[in-house]
Amino acid sequence: MVTRIETEGDSFPGVKIVTRQRRVYQGGSVAAHVLGYVGAVQESDLTLTDPKDAYQPDDVVGRAGLERQYEHRLRGRRGVAVELTDRSGRVISKHHE
């Protein structure tokens, strides 16, 4: 469906595709100094041997702290979340794939 919306955008007025990545922690920013931080993927990161593990050019990766040490576990998996919002941006419904 995303591909159809992107290629036939005029057929879906008011629909916008927004791509984003995020990491969510239960404690919020309580341990930020230990967790480290994430940054944009670099060209050297794109050359993994297994295609299913390969990064995409717009990915973010762990650059310091536990984020870097456990990147292979923290990066999660790709998915799709569809959110229907009203005119003011409030989420009306959500669907995750």
PDB file of C-alpha atoms in Angstrom:
ATOM      1  CA  MET A   1       0.000   0.000   0.000  1.00  0.00           C
ATOM      2  CA  VAL A   2       2.855   2.398   0.775  1.00  0.00           C
ATOM      3  CA  THR A   3       4.262   1.944  -2.725  1.00  0.00           C
ATOM      4  CA  ARG A   4       0.879   2.673  -4.254  1.00  0.00           C
ATOM      5  CA  ILE A   5       0.475   5.835  -2.197  1.00  0.00           C
ATOM      6  CA  GLU A   6       3.975   6.978  -3.128  1.00  0.00           C
ATOM      7  CA  THR A   7       3.493   6.342  -6.869  1.00  0.00           C
ATOM      8  CA  GLU A   8      -0.130   7.520  -7.109  1.00  0.00           C
ATOM      9  CA  GLY A   9       0.012  10.384  -4.618  1.00  0.00           C
ATOM     10  CA  ASP A  10      -2.628  12.450  -6.449  1.00  0.00           C
ATOM     11  CA  SER A  11      -5.159   9.668  -5.802  1.00  0.00           C
ATOM     12  CA  PHE A  12      -4.703  10.021  -2.033  1.00  0.00           C
ATOM     13  CA  PRO A  13      -5.221  13.680  -1.105  1.00  0.00           C
ATOM     14  CA  GLY A  14      -4.301  14.419   2.487  1.00  0.00           C
ATOM     15  CA  VAL A  15      -2.203  11.263   2.859  1.00  0.00           C
ATOM     16  CA  LYS A  16       1.451  11.666   3.808  1.00  0.00           C
ATOM     17  CA  ILE A  17       4.079   8.935   4.224  1.00  0.00           C
ATOM     18  CA  VAL A  18       6.483   9.702   7.080  1.00  0.00           C
ATOM     19  CA  THR A  19       9.467   7.439   7.636  1.00  0.00           C
ATOM     20  CA  ARG A  20      11.218   7.421  10.989  1.00  0.00           C
ATOM     21  CA  GLN A  21      13.199   5.218  13.287  1.00  0.00           C
ATOM     22  CA  ARG A  22      13.159   5.270  17.016  1.00  0.00           C
ATOM     23  CA  ARG A  23      14.418   3.479  20.076  1.00  0.00           C
ATOM     24  CA  VAL A  24      12.262   3.611  23.173  1.00  0.00           C
ATOM     25  CA  TYR A  25      13.562   2.989  26.696  1.00  0.00           C
ATOM     26  CA  GLN A  26      11.423   2.293  29.738  1.00  0.00           C
ATOM     27  CA  GLY A  27      13.400   4.686  31.931  1.00  0.00           C
ATOM     28  CA  GLY A  28      13.431   7.524  29.416  1.00  0.00           C
ATOM     29  CA  SER A  29      16.700   9.473  29.596  1.00  0.00           C
ATOM     30  CA  VAL A  30      17.574   8.395  33.159  1.00  0.00           C
ATOM     31  CA  ALA A  31      20.721   6.516  32.109  1.00  0.00           C
ATOM     32  CA  ALA A  32      21.635   8.469  28.977  1.00  0.00           C
ATOM     33  CA  HIS A  33      25.299   8.720  30.014  1.00  0.00           C
ATOM     34  CA  VAL A  34      25.549   4.903  30.040  1.00  0.00           C
ATOM     35  CA  LEU A  35      23.261   4.172  27.097  1.00  0.00           C
ATOM     36  CA  GLY A  36      25.251   6.322  24.700  1.00  0.00           C
ATOM     37  CA  TYR A  37      23.760   7.679  21.514  1.00  0.00           C
ATOM     38  CA  VAL A  38      22.821   6.767  17.949  1.00  0.00           C
ATOM     39  CA  GLY A  39      23.918   8.413  14.730  1.00  0.00           C
ATOM     40  CA  ALA A  40      23.480   8.132  10.991  1.00  0.00           C
ATOM     41  CA  VAL A  41      24.725   4.971   9.333  1.00  0.00           C
ATOM     42  CA  GLN A  42      28.018   5.421   7.480  1.00  0.00           C
ATOM     43  CA  GLU A  43      29.089   3.846   4.221  1.00  0.00           C
ATOM     44  CA  SER A  44      31.356   1.377   6.035  1.00  0.00           C
ATOM     45  CA  ASP A  45      28.315   0.120   8.006  1.00  0.00           C
ATOM     46  CA  LEU A  46      26.451  -0.756   4.810  1.00  0.00           C
ATOM     47  CA  THR A  47      28.740  -3.654   3.892  1.00  0.00           C
ATOM     48  CA  LEU A  48      27.467  -6.496   6.072  1.00  0.00           C
ATOM     49  CA  THR A  49      27.751  -9.997   4.630  1.00  0.00           C
ATOM     50  CA  ASP A  50      24.185 -11.174   5.267  1.00  0.00           C
ATOM     51  CA  PRO A  51      21.658  -9.180   3.170  1.00  0.00           C
ATOM     52  CA  LYS A  52      18.873  -9.626   5.756  1.00  0.00           C
ATOM     53  CA  ASP A  53      21.077  -7.830   8.300  1.00  0.00           C
ATOM     54  CA  ALA A  54      22.179  -5.064   5.945  1.00  0.00           C
ATOM     55  CA  TYR A  55      21.612  -1.467   6.946  1.00  0.00           C
ATOM     56  CA  GLN A  56      19.752   0.954   4.717  1.00  0.00           C
ATOM     57  CA  PRO A  57      21.253   4.386   3.924  1.00  0.00           C
ATOM     58  CA  ASP A  58      18.748   6.180   6.172  1.00  0.00           C
ATOM     59  CA  ASP A  59      19.236   3.922   9.232  1.00  0.00           C
ATOM     60  CA  VAL A  60      20.649   5.039  12.557  1.00  0.00           C
ATOM     61  CA  VAL A  61      23.140   2.923  14.498  1.00  0.00           C
ATOM     62  CA  GLY A  62      24.626   2.904  17.979  1.00  0.00           C
ATOM     63  CA  ARG A  63      27.715   5.119  18.106  1.00  0.00           C
ATOM     64  CA  ALA A  64      28.679   5.109  21.795  1.00  0.00           C
ATOM     65  CA  GLY A  65      28.039   3.335  25.094  1.00  0.00           C
ATOM     66  CA  LEU A  66      25.661   0.399  25.290  1.00  0.00           C
ATOM     67  CA  GLU A  67      24.048   1.561  22.053  1.00  0.00           C
ATOM     68  CA  ARG A  68      27.264   0.725  20.217  1.00  0.00           C
ATOM     69  CA  GLN A  69      28.157  -2.407  22.158  1.00  0.00           C
ATOM     70  CA  TYR A  70      24.740  -4.022  21.701  1.00  0.00           C
ATOM     71  CA  GLU A  71      23.765  -2.528  18.337  1.00  0.00           C
ATOM     72  CA  HIS A  72      23.161  -5.997  16.878  1.00  0.00           C
ATOM     73  CA  ARG A  73      20.473  -6.636  19.528  1.00  0.00           C
ATOM     74  CA  LEU A  74      19.031  -3.142  19.901  1.00  0.00           C
ATOM     75  CA  ARG A  75      18.419  -2.417  16.245  1.00  0.00           C
ATOM     76  CA  GLY A  76      15.189  -4.414  16.263  1.00  0.00           C
ATOM     77  CA  ARG A  77      13.395  -5.299  13.070  1.00  0.00           C
ATOM     78  CA  ARG A  78      11.847  -3.440  10.189  1.00  0.00           C
ATOM     79  CA  GLY A  79       8.130  -2.925  10.239  1.00  0.00           C
ATOM     80  CA  VAL A  80       5.320  -0.647   9.261  1.00  0.00           C
ATOM     81  CA  ALA A  81       3.087   1.411  11.491  1.00  0.00           C
ATOM     82  CA  VAL A  82       0.081   3.115   9.946  1.00  0.00           C
ATOM     83  CA  GLU A  83      -1.411   5.984  11.893  1.00  0.00           C
ATOM     84  CA  LEU A  84      -4.582   7.772  10.905  1.00  0.00           C
ATOM     85  CA  THR A  85      -4.577  11.344  12.201  1.00  0.00           C
ATOM     86  CA  ASP A  86      -7.104  14.126  12.157  1.00  0.00           C
ATOM     87  CA  ARG A  87      -6.484  17.613  10.813  1.00  0.00           C
ATOM     88  CA  SER A  88      -4.770  18.754  14.030  1.00  0.00           C
ATOM     89  CA  GLY A  89      -2.382  15.776  14.080  1.00  0.00           C
ATOM     90  CA  ARG A  90      -4.096  13.723  16.801  1.00  0.00           C
ATOM     91  CA  VAL A  91      -3.827   9.987  16.202  1.00  0.00           C
ATOM     92  CA  ILE A  92      -7.258   8.464  15.538  1.00  0.00           C
ATOM     93  CA  SER A  93      -6.158   4.879  14.893  1.00  0.00           C
ATOM     94  CA  LYS A  94      -2.958   2.810  14.669  1.00  0.00           C
ATOM     95  CA  HIS A  95      -2.027  -0.385  12.857  1.00  0.00           C
ATOM     96  CA  HIS A  96       1.352  -2.140  13.119  1.00  0.00           C
ATOM     97  CA  GLU A  97       2.750  -4.756  10.743  1.00  0.00           C
TER      98      GLU A  97
END
